Structure formats: structure tokens, C-alpha cells
Tab-separated table of C-alpha atoms in Angstrom:
chain	number	residue	atom	x	y	z
A	27	MET	CA	0.090	0.023	-0.070
A	28	ILE	CA	1.398	3.445	-0.775
A	29	ASN	CA	1.588	5.738	2.081
A	30	ARG	CA	2.359	9.526	2.824
A	31	LYS	CA	5.917	8.756	3.199
A	32	MET	CA	6.304	6.805	0.279
A	33	ILE	CA	4.727	9.638	-1.895
A	34	ALA	CA	6.989	12.456	-0.058
A	35	GLY	CA	10.073	10.497	-1.377
A	36	LEU	CA	8.647	9.993	-4.790
A	37	CYS	CA	8.400	13.632	-4.790
A	38	PHE	CA	11.521	14.205	-4.040
A	39	ALA	CA	13.491	11.970	-6.364
A	40	ILE	CA	11.824	13.529	-9.264
A	41	GLY	CA	12.256	17.425	-7.994
A	42	LEU	CA	9.194	18.025	-6.692
A	43	GLN	CA	9.389	17.722	-2.998
A	44	GLN	CA	8.507	21.481	-2.241
A	45	GLY	CA	4.883	21.925	-2.740
A	46	CYS	CA	3.899	17.861	-3.805
A	47	ILE	CA	2.450	17.655	-0.089
A	48	LYS	CA	0.760	20.730	0.930
A	49	ASP	CA	-0.483	21.443	4.456
A	50	ALA	CA	-4.742	20.564	4.524
A	51	PRO	CA	-7.148	23.543	4.047
A	52	PRO	CA	-8.593	24.703	6.963
A	53	ASN	CA	-11.489	22.655	8.101
A	54	PRO	CA	-15.292	24.074	6.779
A	55	GLU	CA	-17.342	22.093	9.255
A	56	ALA	CA	-19.237	24.645	11.393
A	57	ASP	CA	-20.894	21.810	13.802
A	58	ILE	CA	-21.952	21.992	17.579
A	59	GLU	CA	-20.874	18.427	18.308
A	60	SER	CA	-21.760	18.265	21.732
A	61	VAL	CA	-22.990	20.100	24.697
A	62	GLN	CA	-22.192	19.549	28.189
A	63	VAL	CA	-24.373	20.836	31.269
A	64	GLU	CA	-24.136	19.696	34.822
A	65	SER	CA	-26.324	16.847	35.468
A	66	SER	CA	-27.795	18.760	38.303
A	67	GLN	CA	-29.171	21.015	36.409
A	68	LEU	CA	-30.846	18.515	33.736
A	69	THR	CA	-33.899	16.369	33.989
A	70	GLY	CA	-33.401	14.540	30.604
A	71	ASN	CA	-30.195	14.121	28.410
A	72	VAL	CA	-29.563	17.286	26.125
A	73	PHE	CA	-30.565	16.769	22.415
A	74	ILE	CA	-28.749	17.878	19.466
A	75	ASP	CA	-30.868	17.896	15.936
A	76	GLN	CA	-28.180	18.851	13.244
A	77	ILE	CA	-30.644	18.961	10.444
A	78	ASN	CA	-32.831	21.650	11.692
A	79	ARG	CA	-30.080	22.753	14.070
A	80	THR	CA	-31.736	22.915	17.285
A	81	ILE	CA	-30.448	21.995	20.738
A	82	THR	CA	-33.251	20.636	23.153
A	83	LEU	CA	-32.508	21.008	26.998
A	84	ASN	CA	-34.118	19.598	29.594
A	85	LEU	CA	-33.757	21.932	32.828
A	86	THR	CA	-34.595	21.553	36.441
A	87	ALA	CA	-36.679	24.901	37.596
A	88	GLU	CA	-33.734	26.205	39.038
A	89	ALA	CA	-31.425	25.795	36.040
A	90	PHE	CA	-34.216	27.849	33.412
A	91	GLN	CA	-34.697	30.529	36.745
A	92	GLN	CA	-30.586	30.792	37.062
A	93	GLY	CA	-29.289	30.013	33.836
A	94	ILE	CA	-26.392	27.693	32.607
A	95	SER	CA	-22.985	27.607	31.230
A	96	PRO	CA	-22.728	25.023	28.485
A	97	VAL	CA	-19.561	23.625	27.653
A	98	LEU	CA	-19.687	22.970	23.696
A	99	LYS	CA	-17.463	20.770	21.434
A	100	LEU	CA	-17.166	22.290	18.013
A	101	SER	CA	-15.556	21.113	14.918
A	102	GLU	CA	-12.138	21.186	14.614
A	103	GLY	CA	-10.878	24.886	14.478
A	104	ALA	CA	-14.341	26.241	14.321
A	105	SER	CA	-15.381	29.377	16.665
A	106	VAL	CA	-18.512	30.142	18.366
A	107	LYS	CA	-20.513	33.040	19.782
A	108	PRO	CA	-21.316	33.560	22.739
A	109	GLU	CA	-17.966	31.657	23.621
A	110	SER	CA	-18.181	27.772	25.186
A	111	GLY	CA	-18.805	28.217	28.997
A	112	THR	CA	-20.603	31.587	29.080
A	113	ALA	CA	-23.489	31.898	31.253
A	114	ILE	CA	-26.741	32.197	29.221
A	115	ARG	CA	-30.338	32.842	30.510
A	116	PHE	CA	-33.887	32.415	29.621
A	117	ASP	CA	-36.543	34.626	29.606
A	118	GLY	CA	-39.405	32.379	29.303
A	119	THR	CA	-40.277	33.162	25.415
A	120	ALA	CA	-36.910	32.553	23.351
A	121	GLY	CA	-34.143	30.662	23.415
A	122	ALA	CA	-30.747	31.490	22.991
A	123	THR	CA	-28.692	30.817	19.852
A	124	TYR	CA	-24.980	30.210	19.512
A	125	THR	CA	-23.342	31.251	15.952
A	126	VAL	CA	-20.446	28.853	14.924
A	127	THR	CA	-18.079	29.770	12.200
A	128	SER	CA	-15.473	27.452	10.799
A	129	ALA	CA	-12.058	27.287	10.577
A	130	SER	CA	-12.104	28.358	7.009
A	131	GLY	CA	-14.654	31.042	7.633
A	132	LYS	CA	-16.774	29.984	4.635
A	133	ASN	CA	-19.048	28.437	6.440
A	134	ILE	CA	-21.420	29.646	9.627
A	135	LYS	CA	-24.346	27.779	11.486
A	136	VAL	CA	-26.688	29.301	13.460
A	137	TYR	CA	-28.122	26.720	16.491
A	138	THR	CA	-31.337	27.629	18.389
A	139	VAL	CA	-31.730	26.607	22.078
A	140	LYS	CA	-35.021	25.581	23.281
A	141	VAL	CA	-35.947	24.412	26.518
A	142	VAL	CA	-38.668	22.014	27.467
A	143	ASN	CA	-41.200	22.395	30.089
A	144	VAL	CA	-43.380	19.811	30.064
A	145	GLY	CA	-46.196	20.914	33.042
A	146	ASN	CA	-49.428	20.234	32.422
A	147	TRP	CA	-49.140	16.891	30.373
A	148	GLY	CA	-52.251	17.510	28.296
A	149	PHE	CA	-52.364	17.610	24.338
A	150	ASP	CA	-54.655	18.769	21.899
A	151	PHE	CA	-52.649	19.098	18.945
A	152	GLU	CA	-54.386	22.574	17.716
A	153	ASN	CA	-50.571	24.317	17.184
A	154	TRP	CA	-48.379	22.704	14.008
A	155	GLN	CA	-45.304	23.913	12.020
A	156	SER	CA	-43.940	22.855	8.746
A	157	HIS	CA	-40.453	21.361	7.866
A	158	PRO	CA	-39.087	24.432	5.974
A	159	THR	CA	-37.307	21.978	3.061
A	160	ASP	CA	-39.226	18.636	3.361
A	161	ALA	CA	-42.462	20.114	4.308
A	162	TYR	CA	-43.943	17.694	6.797
A	163	GLU	CA	-45.922	19.199	9.493
A	164	PHE	CA	-45.252	18.575	13.250
A	165	PRO	CA	-47.083	19.615	16.309
A	166	ILE	CA	-45.927	22.686	18.885
A	167	GLU	CA	-46.851	23.460	22.282
A	168	SER	CA	-47.780	27.025	22.956
A	169	ASP	CA	-44.752	28.298	23.499
A	170	ASN	CA	-43.619	27.144	20.115
A	171	VAL	CA	-41.372	24.264	21.349
A	172	GLN	CA	-41.423	21.073	19.787
A	173	ILE	CA	-41.586	18.129	22.170
A	174	TRP	CA	-43.621	15.600	19.957
A	175	SER	CA	-41.799	13.938	16.868
A	176	SER	CA	-43.087	11.327	14.181
A	177	GLY	CA	-41.291	8.825	11.541
A	178	ASN	CA	-41.725	12.205	9.186
A	179	PRO	CA	-38.232	12.906	9.245
A	180	GLY	CA	-37.137	9.315	8.220
A	181	VAL	CA	-39.951	9.081	5.354
A	182	ALA	CA	-38.422	12.455	4.266
A	183	LEU	CA	-35.160	10.444	3.260
A	184	SER	CA	-37.068	7.843	0.902
A	185	GLY	CA	-37.788	10.279	-1.988
A	186	ILE	CA	-41.263	11.075	-1.117
A	187	PRO	CA	-42.692	14.544	-2.381
A	188	ALA	CA	-42.274	17.868	-0.254
A	189	ARG	CA	-45.873	17.705	0.451
A	190	ARG	CA	-47.863	18.053	3.846
A	191	ASP	CA	-49.916	15.438	2.896
A	192	ALA	CA	-47.466	12.777	0.960
A	193	TYR	CA	-46.400	12.102	4.763
A	194	PRO	CA	-48.101	9.416	7.074
A	195	THR	CA	-48.143	12.295	9.815
A	196	ARG	CA	-49.857	15.436	9.890
A	197	SER	CA	-52.755	17.600	11.056
A	198	THR	CA	-56.322	17.646	10.394
A	199	THR	CA	-59.452	19.256	11.031
A	200	ASP	CA	-61.093	16.559	11.519
A	201	GLY	CA	-60.542	16.750	15.531
A	202	TYR	CA	-62.491	15.691	18.640
A	203	LEU	CA	-62.212	19.543	20.315
A	204	GLY	CA	-60.566	22.505	18.994
A	205	SER	CA	-59.717	23.375	15.159
A	206	SER	CA	-57.298	20.398	14.727
A	207	ALA	CA	-55.838	16.986	15.734
A	208	ALA	CA	-53.326	14.763	14.582
A	209	GLU	CA	-53.984	12.343	11.733
A	210	LEU	CA	-51.994	9.015	11.231
A	211	ILE	CA	-51.811	7.242	7.741
A	212	THR	CA	-50.277	3.899	6.676
A	213	ILE	CA	-48.792	4.989	3.390
A	214	LYS	CA	-47.234	3.077	0.749
A	215	GLY	CA	-43.665	3.044	0.743
A	216	THR	CA	-41.596	4.711	-1.968
A	217	THR	CA	-39.330	3.169	-4.922
A	218	LEU	CA	-35.984	3.860	-2.788
A	219	SER	CA	-37.719	2.747	0.370
A	220	GLU	CA	-38.705	-0.618	-1.175
A	221	PHE	CA	-35.243	-1.244	-2.491
A	222	VAL	CA	-34.074	-2.222	0.858
A	223	GLY	CA	-37.048	-3.826	1.722
A	224	ILE	CA	-39.274	-0.878	3.566
A	225	ARG	CA	-42.597	-1.377	1.708
A	226	LEU	CA	-44.780	0.653	3.896
A	227	PHE	CA	-44.547	3.462	6.219
A	228	ALA	CA	-47.337	3.485	9.089
A	229	GLY	CA	-48.140	6.806	10.711
A	230	SER	CA	-46.666	7.586	14.223
A	231	LEU	CA	-46.576	10.117	16.969
A	232	PHE	CA	-44.263	10.013	20.149
A	233	LEU	CA	-43.232	12.069	22.567
A	234	GLY	CA	-39.222	12.540	22.218
A	235	ASP	CA	-36.974	13.376	19.065
A	236	PHE	CA	-36.078	11.920	16.071
A	237	ASN	CA	-32.799	11.283	15.869
A	238	ALA	CA	-31.345	11.605	12.133
A	239	SER	CA	-28.203	10.593	12.452
A	240	GLN	CA	-29.786	6.819	13.005
A	241	ALA	CA	-32.338	7.092	10.178
A	242	LEU	CA	-30.167	5.289	7.530
A	243	LEU	CA	-28.357	2.812	9.908
A	244	ASN	CA	-30.882	1.739	12.661
A	245	PRO	CA	-34.326	3.727	12.044
A	246	LEU	CA	-35.818	2.155	14.869
A	247	ALA	CA	-33.172	3.566	17.364
A	248	ALA	CA	-33.967	6.937	15.309
A	249	THR	CA	-36.862	7.229	17.190
A	250	GLU	CA	-36.028	8.651	20.626
A	251	PHE	CA	-39.156	8.165	23.315
A	252	GLY	CA	-39.913	10.132	26.316
A	253	GLN	CA	-39.941	13.368	28.111
A	254	PRO	CA	-38.864	14.251	31.794
A	255	TYR	CA	-41.951	14.093	34.381
A	256	ILE	CA	-42.063	15.033	37.746
A	257	GLY	CA	-43.886	12.768	40.390
A	258	LEU	CA	-46.134	9.672	39.021
A	259	PRO	CA	-48.768	9.032	36.778
A	260	ASP	CA	-51.876	7.645	37.327
A	261	ARG	CA	-53.813	6.944	34.403
A	262	PHE	CA	-53.572	7.851	30.616
A	263	THR	CA	-56.706	8.981	28.746
A	264	GLY	CA	-57.667	10.456	25.160
A	265	TYR	CA	-59.762	10.295	22.583
A	266	TYR	CA	-59.214	7.995	18.753
A	267	LYS	CA	-60.659	6.902	15.806
A	268	TYR	CA	-59.579	4.243	13.560
A	269	THR	CA	-60.376	2.723	10.217
A	270	ALA	CA	-58.154	-0.188	9.263
A	271	GLY	CA	-56.741	-0.342	5.729
A	272	ALA	CA	-58.308	-3.425	3.563
A	273	ASP	CA	-55.219	-5.631	2.915
A	274	TYR	CA	-52.664	-6.233	5.776
A	275	GLN	CA	-49.460	-7.052	4.336
A	276	ASN	CA	-46.080	-8.790	5.783
A	277	ARG	CA	-43.090	-7.151	5.344
A	278	GLU	CA	-42.414	-8.775	2.109
A	279	GLY	CA	-45.863	-7.170	1.018
A	280	VAL	CA	-47.517	-10.595	0.846
A	281	VAL	CA	-50.931	-9.853	1.898
A	282	GLN	CA	-52.045	-11.802	4.768
A	283	PRO	CA	-55.945	-12.515	4.324
A	284	ALA	CA	-56.498	-13.982	8.057
A	285	VAL	CA	-54.837	-10.641	9.408
A	286	LYS	CA	-56.514	-7.242	10.379
A	287	ASP	CA	-54.376	-4.142	11.100
A	288	LYS	CA	-54.937	-2.583	14.092
A	289	CYS	CA	-53.662	0.871	15.952
A	290	ALA	CA	-51.530	0.834	18.750
A	291	ILE	CA	-51.599	3.898	21.540
A	292	TYR	CA	-49.954	3.669	24.600
A	293	ALA	CA	-47.711	5.223	27.357
A	294	VAL	CA	-44.695	3.800	28.884
A	295	LEU	CA	-42.881	5.114	32.411
A	296	PHE	CA	-39.407	4.309	32.932
A	297	ASN	CA	-35.800	5.423	34.938
A	298	GLY	CA	-33.367	7.894	33.814
A	299	THR	CA	-32.651	10.659	31.661
A	300	GLU	CA	-31.424	8.660	28.847
A	301	ARG	CA	-34.612	7.795	26.454
A	302	LEU	CA	-35.900	4.820	24.956
A	303	ASN	CA	-36.718	3.955	21.627
A	304	ALA	CA	-38.846	1.484	18.994
A	305	THR	CA	-35.798	-1.403	19.534
A	306	ASN	CA	-36.081	-1.321	23.616
A	307	VAL	CA	-39.232	0.754	24.840
A	308	MET	CA	-41.288	-2.549	25.706
A	309	THR	CA	-38.673	-4.621	27.186
A	310	SER	CA	-36.143	-2.674	29.300
A	311	ASP	CA	-35.363	-2.918	32.400
A	312	LYS	CA	-35.960	0.632	32.903
A	313	VAL	CA	-39.455	0.253	32.509
A	314	ILE	CA	-41.272	1.231	35.464
A	315	ALA	CA	-45.469	1.231	34.152
A	316	ARG	CA	-47.368	0.686	31.338
A	317	ALA	CA	-50.884	2.150	30.184
A	318	GLU	CA	-52.039	1.081	26.731
A	319	LEU	CA	-54.907	0.863	24.905
A	320	SER	CA	-56.309	-2.892	24.720
A	321	ASP	CA	-58.731	-2.889	21.782
A	322	GLY	CA	-57.309	-1.285	18.517
A	323	SER	CA	-60.164	-2.222	16.572
A	324	ASP	CA	-61.950	0.119	13.803
A	325	LYS	CA	-63.781	3.086	15.603
A	326	ALA	CA	-65.971	5.029	13.392
A	327	ASN	CA	-66.662	7.550	15.525
A	328	PHE	CA	-64.314	9.459	18.776
A	329	THR	CA	-64.138	6.920	21.392
A	330	ARG	CA	-62.614	8.029	24.803
A	331	PHE	CA	-60.044	5.815	26.592
A	332	ASP	CA	-59.244	5.583	29.986
A	333	VAL	CA	-56.045	3.298	30.759
A	334	PRO	CA	-54.285	2.841	34.353
A	335	PHE	CA	-50.280	2.790	34.440
A	336	VAL	CA	-49.992	-0.559	35.621
A	337	TYR	CA	-46.689	-0.747	37.588
A	338	LYS	CA	-44.170	-3.397	37.994
A	339	GLN	CA	-43.688	-4.987	41.284
A	340	GLY	CA	-40.526	-4.347	43.060
A	341	VAL	CA	-39.122	-1.992	40.730
A	342	ASN	CA	-36.978	0.636	42.194
A	343	ILE	CA	-37.830	4.293	40.916
A	344	SER	CA	-34.892	6.310	40.709
A	345	ASP	CA	-34.842	10.676	40.943
A	346	HIS	CA	-35.400	11.179	37.344
A	347	VAL	CA	-37.803	9.562	35.415
A	348	MET	CA	-39.669	10.128	32.025
A	349	VAL	CA	-42.764	9.389	30.183
A	350	ALA	CA	-43.200	8.377	26.277
A	351	ILE	CA	-46.481	8.351	24.735
A	352	VAL	CA	-46.522	6.609	21.316
A	353	ALA	CA	-49.414	6.275	19.020
A	354	SER	CA	-49.093	4.404	15.297
A	355	SER	CA	-51.620	3.649	12.315
A	356	SER	CA	-50.550	0.162	12.674
A	357	ALA	CA	-49.296	-1.687	15.270
A	358	ASP	CA	-46.641	-3.485	14.110
A	359	GLY	CA	-45.594	-0.739	11.786
A	360	ASN	CA	-42.238	-0.561	13.594
A	361	GLU	CA	-41.493	-3.863	11.402
A	362	TYR	CA	-42.847	-2.310	8.428
A	363	ARG	CA	-45.991	-4.726	8.761
A	364	GLY	CA	-49.716	-3.182	8.466
A	365	ALA	CA	-52.186	-2.088	5.935
A	366	ILE	CA	-51.836	0.897	3.673
A	367	GLY	CA	-54.614	3.356	4.406
A	368	SER	CA	-55.043	2.524	7.716
A	369	ARG	CA	-55.693	5.637	9.360
A	370	LEU	CA	-55.614	6.667	13.109
A	371	VAL	CA	-56.805	10.269	14.533
A	372	VAL	CA	-55.799	10.891	18.329
A	373	ASP	CA	-56.660	14.168	19.988
A	374	SER	CA	-57.024	15.567	24.202
A	375	LEU	CA	-54.526	13.247	25.389
A	376	ARG	CA	-53.701	13.494	28.669
A	377	VAL	CA	-51.507	11.948	31.305
A	378	ILE	CA	-53.493	11.900	35.150
A	379	PRO	CA	-50.843	12.362	38.243
A	380	LYS	CA	-50.763	10.333	41.366
A	381	LEU	CA	-52.584	12.829	44.095
């Protein structure tokens, strides 16, 4: 194998030693690679969304009020304003921003810091925003903070048209209360997704983040479930209606005549500050309790559910816990099985605390 030393020797031999091997150009990257905050100031792990250039912080009330001094790791040679370690405070209406300049000076990125504060645990899906490039929708809270995600960012990588109605998860005016609700529809895969064996995408909605860095390597791990919860939950309630698609198909796309699709709606309480994902949310030993809709069959009209959190016996509960809420238009959608056309609408979800 030819290495750098051999190339240098060759250059010398032909009289081109000067300038044959040049210094590497300045690094063009301008990324915030990691953000470190004192663990005592956090109720959940820091999440960096490189695609949308956001940094999501789950802070304690004291940290939010007093401010924090994050330590940033940047791309090699990059600089940032405000500098790493600078104290930042939040006014309750807008987060801070970091401006990163690459070592080459040719690339500048602005990251927005968002603080998550889940207080009343009631979700009506009245407010939605659209991704500026891919056009998929996502619900936001009244303070414009995003705490819900879906499989839409992953579907966007499959070559789907950049239209809100092309995606499996979006808003609908067909709600139980108010002007909007969340609509989840199982859709046919694209030519690109079918090439890698994904023949359908279920509509999904979950509390947490979508980690785009895992989307192609491990799609199920890209769905990071959970938000910090204070206290302990007692019940999970809400409204839904559902219509299963006509033909349930397996992962190979073969129709299974004896199988009917069903929806999934559940909440999970678990220990720690690290989110679970679709690979372990049902099996992790961190899970403390579950509240799961038992009847995922067709419901032509909005139907109320009220299910208790069933706690595991003998499980220790840590100082930091998280709650995940997950809904899917096909219960087996995480394994790319279901019926194209299955439609689930959810509205007015609530997590009721223990008194």
C-alpha cells in the first residue's frame, strides 16, 4: 500500500519535494458536536438536531431561572459566539442562539437552544408547523417548543414528495375538540424505500425526538421516546377513531387475508434521563409502568379511552423518570407490517398524575 512517506520520497526523487504535499486546508465544518451541562441542572439528556440546528435542553426549574453555562465541543478549528462556558439565561419566551463559524471562515451555522418544560401533560394538537425544506408537519406547544416527533423525518429521506399530505403523520381538522387533531395514516413505501425492503410507512407520533443520524443505519433507534416527568402518573386518557386498511401485508409485501390491522396507543414510564426507542421501549429493564390501549380495532366515531398505568412489582424508582407516549396507525408498523390506508386520529391526550 502506498503511504504518505512513499509519496513524499517519490516527490523528492523527481525534484518536486517542495509543494508536493501541502498542508490540509482549514476545516470547513461548523458544527456543535456536543453540549455539556451539569447533570444536576438536567432532567433529561441534551439532544442536538443537526438537520434543523436546534439544541433541546430539559432543565430543572432552578436551572431555568438561574441560567446555565454550557460547555460546547465544536468542529476542529471552529469558533462560536457566545463562547463555550458563557452563562446564558432564558426569558421564558425565546431560547438562546449560538453562531458557529468554521475554521475556514466560509461556513456559518446558527443553532437555536430550546428549553422543554412539560407541565400540565395535556395535549390537544392545536398548533402545527411545517419543515421549511421537506414540508412535513409536526405539532408544537403554545410556547412554540417542539416536544413531539414522528417518523416523518425518516420518510423524508425516502424520496417522498415535499407536500404535507404526502407524509403519514400530519394535522387534520377532523378533531374531537378545537380546530385540529393528529392524523396518522399508513402509506405505501417509495421506490427507494422498497429497494431496502421497506414497503410501507405507518403513521406515528411520539413524545421525544427523531435522531436523524440513525435514520439510515438503524431506523428504529432513531425514534427516541420520552420527556421528563415530575412525580408519578396514574392514568392515560384521550380520544381516538380508527379505520383499518383493506389488506394487511407482511414485511415482504404479501397480503395476509386472515390478519386485520389495528392501531397502537400507549404510554410508558421509565427510569433515567436517557430516552428509550422503538427497539427497547417494551423490553427495557428501565420500564416502571405501562398504560396501553387494549382495543386497537375500528372505531368509526371518536371513542374515549382511560387506561391505568400498571406498575411492575418490586421496581426501584429513580429520582429522574420519563414518560413516553406513542401512537401508530399500524401496531406492527415498527416492523413495516400493516395495511396501507389504515387511519388513526388522536386528540386530547392526558397523563393524569397520582394524587
